[in-house]
PDB file of C-alpha atoms and ligand atoms in Angstrom:
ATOM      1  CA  UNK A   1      -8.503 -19.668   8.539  1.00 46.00           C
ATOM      2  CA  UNK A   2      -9.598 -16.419   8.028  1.00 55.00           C
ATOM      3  CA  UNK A   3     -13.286 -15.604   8.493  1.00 63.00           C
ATOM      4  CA  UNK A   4     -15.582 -15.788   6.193  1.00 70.00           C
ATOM      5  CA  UNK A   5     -17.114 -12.413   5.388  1.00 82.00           C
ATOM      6  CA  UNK A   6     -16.165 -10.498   2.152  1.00 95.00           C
ATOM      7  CA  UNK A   7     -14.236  -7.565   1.745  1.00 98.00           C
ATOM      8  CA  UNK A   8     -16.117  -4.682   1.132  1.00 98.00           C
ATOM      9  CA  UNK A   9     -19.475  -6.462   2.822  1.00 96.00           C
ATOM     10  CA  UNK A  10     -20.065  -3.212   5.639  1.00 97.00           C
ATOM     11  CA  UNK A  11     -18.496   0.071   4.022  1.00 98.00           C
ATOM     12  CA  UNK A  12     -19.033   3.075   6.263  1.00 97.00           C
ATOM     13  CA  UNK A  13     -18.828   6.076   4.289  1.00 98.00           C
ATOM     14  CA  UNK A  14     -17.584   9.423   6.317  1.00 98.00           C
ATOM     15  CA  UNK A  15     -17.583  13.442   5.156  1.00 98.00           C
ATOM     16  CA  UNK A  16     -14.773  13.831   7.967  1.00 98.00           C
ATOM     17  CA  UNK A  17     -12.620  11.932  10.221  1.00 98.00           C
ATOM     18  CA  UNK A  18      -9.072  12.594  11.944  1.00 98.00           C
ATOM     19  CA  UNK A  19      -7.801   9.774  10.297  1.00 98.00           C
ATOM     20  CA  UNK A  20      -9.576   6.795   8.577  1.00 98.00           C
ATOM     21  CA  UNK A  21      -6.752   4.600  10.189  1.00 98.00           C
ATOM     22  CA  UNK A  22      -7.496   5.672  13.793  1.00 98.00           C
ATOM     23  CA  UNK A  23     -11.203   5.782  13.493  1.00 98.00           C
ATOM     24  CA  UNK A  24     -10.496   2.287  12.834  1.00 98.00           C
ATOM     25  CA  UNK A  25      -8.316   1.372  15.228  1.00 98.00           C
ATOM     26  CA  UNK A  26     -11.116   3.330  17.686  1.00 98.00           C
ATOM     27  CA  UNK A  27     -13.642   0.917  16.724  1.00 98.00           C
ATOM     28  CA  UNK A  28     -12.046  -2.312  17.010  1.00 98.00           C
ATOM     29  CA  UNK A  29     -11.027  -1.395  20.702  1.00 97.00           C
ATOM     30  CA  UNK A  30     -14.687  -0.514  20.807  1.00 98.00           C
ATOM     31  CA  UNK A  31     -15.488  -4.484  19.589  1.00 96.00           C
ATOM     32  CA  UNK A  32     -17.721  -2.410  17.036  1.00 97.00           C
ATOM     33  CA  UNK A  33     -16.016  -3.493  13.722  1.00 97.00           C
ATOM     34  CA  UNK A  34     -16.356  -6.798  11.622  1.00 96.00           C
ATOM     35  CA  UNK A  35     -13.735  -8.619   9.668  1.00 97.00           C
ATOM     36  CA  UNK A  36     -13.805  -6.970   6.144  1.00 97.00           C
ATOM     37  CA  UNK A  37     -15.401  -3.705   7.203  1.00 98.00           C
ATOM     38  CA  UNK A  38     -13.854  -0.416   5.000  1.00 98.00           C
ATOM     39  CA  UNK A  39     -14.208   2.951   5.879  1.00 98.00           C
ATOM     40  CA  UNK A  40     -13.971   5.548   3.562  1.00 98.00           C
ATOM     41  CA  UNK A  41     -13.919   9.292   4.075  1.00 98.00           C
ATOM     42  CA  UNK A  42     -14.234  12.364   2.031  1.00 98.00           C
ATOM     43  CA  UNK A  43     -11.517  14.156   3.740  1.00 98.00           C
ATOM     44  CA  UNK A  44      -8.747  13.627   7.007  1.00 98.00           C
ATOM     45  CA  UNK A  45      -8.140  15.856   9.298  1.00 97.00           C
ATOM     46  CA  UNK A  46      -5.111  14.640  10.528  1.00 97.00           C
ATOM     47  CA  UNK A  47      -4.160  11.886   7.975  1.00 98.00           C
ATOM     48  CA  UNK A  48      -0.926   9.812   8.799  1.00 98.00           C
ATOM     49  CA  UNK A  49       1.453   8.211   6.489  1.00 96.00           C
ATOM     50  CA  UNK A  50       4.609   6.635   6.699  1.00 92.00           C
ATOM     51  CA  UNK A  51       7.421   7.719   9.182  1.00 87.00           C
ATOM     52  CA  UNK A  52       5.121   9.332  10.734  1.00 91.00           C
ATOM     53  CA  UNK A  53       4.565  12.158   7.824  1.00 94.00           C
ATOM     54  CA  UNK A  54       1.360  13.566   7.360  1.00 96.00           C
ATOM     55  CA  UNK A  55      -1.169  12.553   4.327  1.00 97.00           C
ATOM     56  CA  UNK A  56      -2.916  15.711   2.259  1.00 96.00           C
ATOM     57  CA  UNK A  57      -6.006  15.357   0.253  1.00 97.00           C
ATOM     58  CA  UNK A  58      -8.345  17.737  -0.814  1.00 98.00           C
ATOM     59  CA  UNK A  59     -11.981  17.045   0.070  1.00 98.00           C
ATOM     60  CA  UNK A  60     -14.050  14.761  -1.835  1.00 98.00           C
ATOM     61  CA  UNK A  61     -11.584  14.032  -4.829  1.00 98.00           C
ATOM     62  CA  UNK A  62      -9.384  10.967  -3.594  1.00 98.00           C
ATOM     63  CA  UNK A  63     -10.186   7.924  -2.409  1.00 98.00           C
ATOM     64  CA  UNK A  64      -9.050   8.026   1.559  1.00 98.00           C
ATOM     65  CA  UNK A  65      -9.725   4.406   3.052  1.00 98.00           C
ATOM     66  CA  UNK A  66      -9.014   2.047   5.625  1.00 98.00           C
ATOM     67  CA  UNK A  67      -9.817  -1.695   5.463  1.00 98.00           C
ATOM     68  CA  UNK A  68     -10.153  -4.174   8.463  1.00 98.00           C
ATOM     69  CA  UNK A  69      -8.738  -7.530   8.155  1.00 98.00           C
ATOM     70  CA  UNK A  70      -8.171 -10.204  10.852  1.00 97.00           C
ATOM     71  CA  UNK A  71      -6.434 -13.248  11.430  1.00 96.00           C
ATOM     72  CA  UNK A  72      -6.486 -16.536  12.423  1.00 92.00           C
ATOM     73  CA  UNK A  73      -3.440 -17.611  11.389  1.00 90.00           C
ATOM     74  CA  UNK A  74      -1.446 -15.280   9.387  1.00 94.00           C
ATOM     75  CA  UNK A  75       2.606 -14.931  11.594  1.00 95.00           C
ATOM     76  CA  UNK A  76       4.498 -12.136  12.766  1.00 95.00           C
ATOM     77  CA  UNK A  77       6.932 -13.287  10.006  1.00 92.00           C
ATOM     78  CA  UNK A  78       4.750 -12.546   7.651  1.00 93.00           C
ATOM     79  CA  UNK A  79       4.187  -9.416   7.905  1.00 93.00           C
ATOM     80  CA  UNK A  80       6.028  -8.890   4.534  1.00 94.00           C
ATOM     81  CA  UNK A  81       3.393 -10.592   2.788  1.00 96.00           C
ATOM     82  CA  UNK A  82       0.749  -8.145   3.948  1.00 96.00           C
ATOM     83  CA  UNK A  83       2.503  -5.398   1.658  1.00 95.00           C
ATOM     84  CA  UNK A  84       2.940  -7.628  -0.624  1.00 97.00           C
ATOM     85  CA  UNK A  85      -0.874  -8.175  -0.602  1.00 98.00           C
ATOM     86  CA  UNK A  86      -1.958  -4.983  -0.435  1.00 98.00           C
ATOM     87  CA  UNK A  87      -0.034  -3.340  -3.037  1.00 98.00           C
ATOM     88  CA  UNK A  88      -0.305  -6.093  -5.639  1.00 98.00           C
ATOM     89  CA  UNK A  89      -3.851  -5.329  -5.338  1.00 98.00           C
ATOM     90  CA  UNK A  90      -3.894  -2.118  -6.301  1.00 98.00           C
ATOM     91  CA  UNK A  91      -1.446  -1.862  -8.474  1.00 98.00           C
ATOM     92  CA  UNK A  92      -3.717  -4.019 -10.273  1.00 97.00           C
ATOM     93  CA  UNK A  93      -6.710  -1.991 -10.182  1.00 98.00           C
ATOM     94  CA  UNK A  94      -4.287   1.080 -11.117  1.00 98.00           C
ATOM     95  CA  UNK A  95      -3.066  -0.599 -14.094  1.00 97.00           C
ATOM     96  CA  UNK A  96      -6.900  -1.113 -15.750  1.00 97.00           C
ATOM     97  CA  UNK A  97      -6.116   2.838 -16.124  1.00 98.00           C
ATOM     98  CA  UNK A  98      -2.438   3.209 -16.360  1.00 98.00           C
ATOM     99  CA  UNK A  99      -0.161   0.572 -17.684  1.00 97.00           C
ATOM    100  CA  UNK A 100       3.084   2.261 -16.421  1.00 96.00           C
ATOM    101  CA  UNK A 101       2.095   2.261 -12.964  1.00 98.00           C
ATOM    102  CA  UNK A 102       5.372   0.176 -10.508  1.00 97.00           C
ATOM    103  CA  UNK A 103       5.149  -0.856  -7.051  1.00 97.00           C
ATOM    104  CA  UNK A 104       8.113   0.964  -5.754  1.00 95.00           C
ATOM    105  CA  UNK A 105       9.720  -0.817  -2.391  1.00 93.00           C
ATOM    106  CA  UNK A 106       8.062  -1.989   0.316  1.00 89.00           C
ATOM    107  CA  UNK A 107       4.652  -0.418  -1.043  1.00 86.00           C
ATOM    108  CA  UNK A 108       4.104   2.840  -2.553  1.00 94.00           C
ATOM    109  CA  UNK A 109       2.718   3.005  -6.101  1.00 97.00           C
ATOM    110  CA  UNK A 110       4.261   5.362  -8.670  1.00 97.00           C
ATOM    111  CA  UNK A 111       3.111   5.730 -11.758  1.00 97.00           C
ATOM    112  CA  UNK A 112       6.189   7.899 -14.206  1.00 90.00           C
ATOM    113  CA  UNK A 113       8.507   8.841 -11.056  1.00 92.00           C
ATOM    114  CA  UNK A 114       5.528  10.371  -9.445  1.00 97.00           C
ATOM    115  CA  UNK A 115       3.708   9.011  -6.293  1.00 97.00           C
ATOM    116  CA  UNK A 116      -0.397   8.261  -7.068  1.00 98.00           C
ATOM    117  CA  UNK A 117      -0.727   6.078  -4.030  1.00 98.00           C
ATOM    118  CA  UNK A 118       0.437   5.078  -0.440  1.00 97.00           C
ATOM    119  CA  UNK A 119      -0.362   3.129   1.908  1.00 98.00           C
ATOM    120  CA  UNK A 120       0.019   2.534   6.294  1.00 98.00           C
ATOM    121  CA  UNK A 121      -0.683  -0.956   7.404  1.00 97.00           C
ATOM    122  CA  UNK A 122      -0.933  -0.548  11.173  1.00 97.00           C
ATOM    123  CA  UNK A 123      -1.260  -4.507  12.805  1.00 97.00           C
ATOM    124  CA  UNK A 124      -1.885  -5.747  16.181  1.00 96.00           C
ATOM    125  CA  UNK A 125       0.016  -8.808  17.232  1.00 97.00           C
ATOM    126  CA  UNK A 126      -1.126 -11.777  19.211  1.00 96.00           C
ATOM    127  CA  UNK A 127       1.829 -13.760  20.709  1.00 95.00           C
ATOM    128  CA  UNK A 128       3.727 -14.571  17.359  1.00 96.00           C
ATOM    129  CA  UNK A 129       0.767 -14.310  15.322  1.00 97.00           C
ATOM    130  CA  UNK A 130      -0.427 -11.068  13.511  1.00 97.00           C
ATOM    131  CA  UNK A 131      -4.618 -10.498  14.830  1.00 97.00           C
ATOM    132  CA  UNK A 132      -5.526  -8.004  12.997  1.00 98.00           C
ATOM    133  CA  UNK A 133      -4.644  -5.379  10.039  1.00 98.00           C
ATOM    134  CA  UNK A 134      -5.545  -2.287   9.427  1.00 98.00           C
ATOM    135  CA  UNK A 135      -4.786  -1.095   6.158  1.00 98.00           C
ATOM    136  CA  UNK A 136      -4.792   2.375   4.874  1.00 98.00           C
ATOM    137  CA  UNK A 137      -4.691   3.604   1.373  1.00 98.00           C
ATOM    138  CA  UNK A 138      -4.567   6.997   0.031  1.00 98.00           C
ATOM    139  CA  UNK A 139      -5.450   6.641  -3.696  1.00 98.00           C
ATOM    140  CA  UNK A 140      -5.082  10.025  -5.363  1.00 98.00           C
ATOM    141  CA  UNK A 141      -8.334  10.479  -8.239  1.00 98.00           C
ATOM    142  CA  UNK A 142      -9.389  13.481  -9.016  1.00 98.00           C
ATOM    143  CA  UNK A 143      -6.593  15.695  -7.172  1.00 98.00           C
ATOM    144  CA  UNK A 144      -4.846  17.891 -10.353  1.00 98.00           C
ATOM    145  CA  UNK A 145      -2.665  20.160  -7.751  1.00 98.00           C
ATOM    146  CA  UNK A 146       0.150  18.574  -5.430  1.00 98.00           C
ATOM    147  CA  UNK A 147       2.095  21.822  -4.843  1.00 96.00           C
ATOM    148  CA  UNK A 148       5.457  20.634  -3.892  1.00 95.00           C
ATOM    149  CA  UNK A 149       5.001  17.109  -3.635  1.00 95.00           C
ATOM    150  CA  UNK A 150       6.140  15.089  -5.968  1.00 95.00           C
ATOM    151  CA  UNK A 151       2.723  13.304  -6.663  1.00 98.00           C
ATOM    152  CA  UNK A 152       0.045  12.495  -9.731  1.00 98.00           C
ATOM    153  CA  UNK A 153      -3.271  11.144 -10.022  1.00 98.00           C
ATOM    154  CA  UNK A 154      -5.606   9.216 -12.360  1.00 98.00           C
ATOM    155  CA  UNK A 155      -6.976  12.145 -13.740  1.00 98.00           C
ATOM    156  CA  UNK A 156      -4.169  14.088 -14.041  1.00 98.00           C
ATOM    157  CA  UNK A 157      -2.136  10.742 -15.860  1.00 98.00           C
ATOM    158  CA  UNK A 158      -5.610   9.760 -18.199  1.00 98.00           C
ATOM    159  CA  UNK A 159      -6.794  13.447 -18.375  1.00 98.00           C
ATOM    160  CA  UNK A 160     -10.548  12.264 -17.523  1.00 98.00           C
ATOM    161  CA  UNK A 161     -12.671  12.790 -14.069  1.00 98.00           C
ATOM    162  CA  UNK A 162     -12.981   8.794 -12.341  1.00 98.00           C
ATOM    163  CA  UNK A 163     -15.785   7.881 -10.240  1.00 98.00           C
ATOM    164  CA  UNK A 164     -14.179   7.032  -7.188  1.00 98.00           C
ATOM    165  CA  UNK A 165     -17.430   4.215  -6.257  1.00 97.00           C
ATOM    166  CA  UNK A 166     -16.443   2.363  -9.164  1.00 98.00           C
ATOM    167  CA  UNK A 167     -12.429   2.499  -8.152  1.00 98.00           C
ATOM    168  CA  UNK A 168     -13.517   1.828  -4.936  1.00 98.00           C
ATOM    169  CA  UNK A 169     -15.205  -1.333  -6.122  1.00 98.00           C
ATOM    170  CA  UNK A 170     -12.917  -2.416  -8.084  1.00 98.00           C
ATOM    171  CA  UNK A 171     -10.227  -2.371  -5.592  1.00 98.00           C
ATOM    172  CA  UNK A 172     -12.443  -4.219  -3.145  1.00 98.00           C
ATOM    173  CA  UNK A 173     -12.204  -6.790  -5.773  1.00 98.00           C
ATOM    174  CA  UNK A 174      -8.669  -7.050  -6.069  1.00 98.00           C
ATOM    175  CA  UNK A 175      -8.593  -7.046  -2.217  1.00 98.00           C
ATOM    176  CA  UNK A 176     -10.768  -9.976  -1.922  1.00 97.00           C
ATOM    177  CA  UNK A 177      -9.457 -12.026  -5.132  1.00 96.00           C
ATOM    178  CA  UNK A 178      -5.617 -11.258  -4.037  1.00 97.00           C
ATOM    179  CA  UNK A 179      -6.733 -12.352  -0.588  1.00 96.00           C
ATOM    180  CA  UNK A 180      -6.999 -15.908  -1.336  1.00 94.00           C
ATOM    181  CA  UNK A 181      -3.818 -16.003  -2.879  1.00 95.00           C
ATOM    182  CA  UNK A 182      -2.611 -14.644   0.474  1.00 96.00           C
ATOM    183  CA  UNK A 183      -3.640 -17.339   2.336  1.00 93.00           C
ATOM    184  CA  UNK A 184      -2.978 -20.117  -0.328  1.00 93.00           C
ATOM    185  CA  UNK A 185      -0.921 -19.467  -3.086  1.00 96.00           C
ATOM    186  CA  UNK A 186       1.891 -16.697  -1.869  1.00 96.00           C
ATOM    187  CA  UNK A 187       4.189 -17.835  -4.371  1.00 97.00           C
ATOM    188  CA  UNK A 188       1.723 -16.377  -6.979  1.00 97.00           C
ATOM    189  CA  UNK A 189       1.764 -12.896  -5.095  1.00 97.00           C
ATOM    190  CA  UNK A 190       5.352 -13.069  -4.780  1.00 97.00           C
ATOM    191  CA  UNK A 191       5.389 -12.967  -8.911  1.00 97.00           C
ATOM    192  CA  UNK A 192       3.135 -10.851  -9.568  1.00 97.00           C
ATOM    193  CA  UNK A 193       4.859  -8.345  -6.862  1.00 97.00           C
ATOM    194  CA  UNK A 194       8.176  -8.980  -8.600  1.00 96.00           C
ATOM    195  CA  UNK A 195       6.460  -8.393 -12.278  1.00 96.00           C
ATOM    196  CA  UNK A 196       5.680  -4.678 -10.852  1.00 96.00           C
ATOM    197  CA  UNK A 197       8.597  -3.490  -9.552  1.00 96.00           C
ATOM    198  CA  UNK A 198       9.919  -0.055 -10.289  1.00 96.00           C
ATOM    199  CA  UNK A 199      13.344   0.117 -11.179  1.00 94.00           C
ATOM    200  CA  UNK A 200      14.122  -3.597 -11.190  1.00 95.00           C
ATOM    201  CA  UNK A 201      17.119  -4.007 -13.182  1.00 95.00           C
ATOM    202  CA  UNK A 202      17.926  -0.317 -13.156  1.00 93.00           C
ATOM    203  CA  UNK A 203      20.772   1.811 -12.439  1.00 94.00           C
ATOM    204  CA  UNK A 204      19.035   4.067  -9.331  1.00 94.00           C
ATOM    205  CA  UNK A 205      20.794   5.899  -6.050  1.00 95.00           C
ATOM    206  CA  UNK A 206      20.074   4.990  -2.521  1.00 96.00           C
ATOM    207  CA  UNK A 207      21.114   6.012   0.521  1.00 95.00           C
ATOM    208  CA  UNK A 208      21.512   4.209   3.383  1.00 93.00           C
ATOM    209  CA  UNK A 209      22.944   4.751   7.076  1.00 93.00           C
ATOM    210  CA  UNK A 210      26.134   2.780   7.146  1.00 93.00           C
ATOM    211  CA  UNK A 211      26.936   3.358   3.113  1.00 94.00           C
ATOM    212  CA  UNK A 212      25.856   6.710   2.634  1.00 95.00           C
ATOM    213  CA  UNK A 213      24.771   7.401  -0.654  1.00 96.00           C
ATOM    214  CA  UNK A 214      25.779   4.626  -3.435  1.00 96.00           C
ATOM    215  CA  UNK A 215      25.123   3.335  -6.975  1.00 97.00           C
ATOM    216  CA  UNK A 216      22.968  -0.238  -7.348  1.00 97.00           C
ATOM    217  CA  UNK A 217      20.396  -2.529  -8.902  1.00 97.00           C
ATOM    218  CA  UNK A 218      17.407  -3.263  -7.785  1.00 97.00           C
ATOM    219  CA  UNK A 219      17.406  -7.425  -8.386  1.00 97.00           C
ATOM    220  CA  UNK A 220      14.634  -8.870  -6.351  1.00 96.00           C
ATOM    221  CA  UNK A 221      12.395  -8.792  -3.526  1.00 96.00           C
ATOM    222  CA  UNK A 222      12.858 -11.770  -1.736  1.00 96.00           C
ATOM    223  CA  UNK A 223      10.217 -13.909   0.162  1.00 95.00           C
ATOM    224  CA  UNK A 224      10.993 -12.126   3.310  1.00 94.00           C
ATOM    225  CA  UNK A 225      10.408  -8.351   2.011  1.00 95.00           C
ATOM    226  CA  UNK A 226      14.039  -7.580   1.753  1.00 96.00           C
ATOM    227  CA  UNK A 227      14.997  -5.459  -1.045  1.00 96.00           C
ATOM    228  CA  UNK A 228      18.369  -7.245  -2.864  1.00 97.00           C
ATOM    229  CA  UNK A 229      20.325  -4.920  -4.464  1.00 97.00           C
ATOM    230  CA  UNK A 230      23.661  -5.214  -6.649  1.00 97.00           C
ATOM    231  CA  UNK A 231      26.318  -2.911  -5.329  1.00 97.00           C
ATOM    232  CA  UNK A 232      29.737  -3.150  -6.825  1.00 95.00           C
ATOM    233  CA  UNK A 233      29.229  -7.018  -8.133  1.00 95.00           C
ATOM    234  CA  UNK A 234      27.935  -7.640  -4.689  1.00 96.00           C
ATOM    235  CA  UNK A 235      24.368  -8.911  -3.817  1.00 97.00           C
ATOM    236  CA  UNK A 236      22.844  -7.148  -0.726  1.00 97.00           C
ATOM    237  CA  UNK A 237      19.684  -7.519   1.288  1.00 97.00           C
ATOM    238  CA  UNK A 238      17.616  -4.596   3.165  1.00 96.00           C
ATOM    239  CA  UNK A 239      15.759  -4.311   5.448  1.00 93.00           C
ATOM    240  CA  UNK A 240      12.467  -2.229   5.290  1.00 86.00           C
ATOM    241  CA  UNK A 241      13.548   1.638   6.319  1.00 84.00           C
ATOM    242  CA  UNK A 242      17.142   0.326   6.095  1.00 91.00           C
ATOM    243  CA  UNK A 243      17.429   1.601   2.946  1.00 92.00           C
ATOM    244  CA  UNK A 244      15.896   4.735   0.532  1.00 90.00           C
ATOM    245  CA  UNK A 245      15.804   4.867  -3.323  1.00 90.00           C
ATOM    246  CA  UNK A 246      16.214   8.452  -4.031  1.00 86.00           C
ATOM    247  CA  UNK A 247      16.875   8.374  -8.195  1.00 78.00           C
TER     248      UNK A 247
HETATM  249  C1  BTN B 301       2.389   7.033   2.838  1.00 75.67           C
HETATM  250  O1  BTN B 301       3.027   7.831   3.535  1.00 75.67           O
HETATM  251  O2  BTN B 301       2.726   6.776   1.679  1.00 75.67           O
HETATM  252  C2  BTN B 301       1.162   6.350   3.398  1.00 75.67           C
HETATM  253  C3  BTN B 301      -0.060   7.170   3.227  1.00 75.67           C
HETATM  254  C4  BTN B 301      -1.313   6.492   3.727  1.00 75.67           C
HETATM  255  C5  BTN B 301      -2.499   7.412   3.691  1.00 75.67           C
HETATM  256  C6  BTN B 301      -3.790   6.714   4.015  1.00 75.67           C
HETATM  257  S1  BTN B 301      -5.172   7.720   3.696  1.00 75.67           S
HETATM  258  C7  BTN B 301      -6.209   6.617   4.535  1.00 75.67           C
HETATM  259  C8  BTN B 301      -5.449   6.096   5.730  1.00 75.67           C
HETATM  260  N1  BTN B 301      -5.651   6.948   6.884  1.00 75.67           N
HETATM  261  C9  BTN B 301      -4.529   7.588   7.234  1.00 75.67           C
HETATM  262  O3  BTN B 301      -4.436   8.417   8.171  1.00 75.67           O
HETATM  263  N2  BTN B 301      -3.530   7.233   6.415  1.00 75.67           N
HETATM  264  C10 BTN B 301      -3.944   6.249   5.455  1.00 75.67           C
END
């Protein structure tokens, strides 16, 4: 079972940090961080995202986070799930402002073919068990100016200034409601993850190693993370970074 402190319960609020993820991942090797512990900071020097790209945010207007989870019994198998968590919940908290906002494979949040959110789960394993999680998300607020990047945020898709306490809280919420259905009721996670899916059911282009780029349908996430896609009449299953939607 998973210990019994709330999400949310110690927040450590920072003006700067490398990277939210690492400072993390500095105190747990220091023993100096409890189950459910976020920390939040106002701006990253050196913020990480996935494939190793970097994450930009200007100072003070997004919500730049890392949450501390561990494990008693959660398996390296189920790693999946973790995503599955983590973006259901906020996609959720997303919605309350933006009812077009889609979970777009494994776990980046679009809202209208633009990114407003992503997120780097980091884990340390145990044997064949998963110990610990750090997860970091990148919610994009106040931001209005992206540059190149293909990218949007709350204010920019509602037009209004948010208060990013009250998002904050809110997602804390969703963390800690979603994370009993984690631990007891995946297949209710698994349907709600499917209900959000961008693109399910549409026409889109990938690419992939082996196949190059090709035409297919986005059918399913199935209860191992794999994306299943129609190509040609054909179900196929990914893998995670086996495969990239591009249109
Ligand atoms: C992505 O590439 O989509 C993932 C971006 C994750 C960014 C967040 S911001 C808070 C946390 N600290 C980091 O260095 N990265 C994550």
């Amino acid at each position: 079972m998973i210990k019994n402190t709330k999400i949310g319960s110690v927040i450590t609020y920072l003006d700067w940090v490398n990277s939210t993820n690492n400072y993390v991942a500095n105190l747990v090797q220091e023993g100096k961080i409890v189950h459910g512990q976020v920390i939040m900071s106002d701006y990253q020097g050196e913020g990480r995202g996935q494939r190793g790209s970097n994450w930009y945010s200007e100072p003070g207007k997004n919500l730049l986070l890392s949450v501390f989870l561990e494990f008693d019994n959660l398996s390296v198998s189920e790693q999946a799930w973790l995503l599955k968590y983590t973006a259901v919940s906020i996609l959720t908290v997303i919605q309350n402002h933006i009812k077009t906002a889609k979970i777009k494979w494994p776990n980046d949040i679009f809202v209208n073919d633009k990114k407003i959110c992503g997120i780097l789960i980091e884990n340390q394993f145990l044997g064949s068990k998963i110990k610990n999680a750090i997860i970091g998300v990148g919610l994009n607020v106040n931001q209005e100016n992206f540059g190149q990047l293909n990218a949007t945020s709350l204010k920019n898709e509602c037009n209004q200034d948010f208060n990013r306490i009250e998002i904050l809280e809110s997602l804390i919420n969703s963390l800690n409601f979603n994370l009993d259905l984690l631990l007891t009721n995946k297949m209710e996670l698994q349907h709600l993850y499917r209900s959000f899916l961008y693109r399910i059911g549409a026409k889109s282009t990938f690419y992939n190693l082996k196949m190059g780029e090709f035409l297919g349908t986005i059918i399913d996430v199935n209860l191992e993370g794999r994306l299943v896609v129609q190509v040609n009449g054909e179900l196929m299953e990914f893998e995670l970074k086996e495969i990239q939607l591009i249109d």
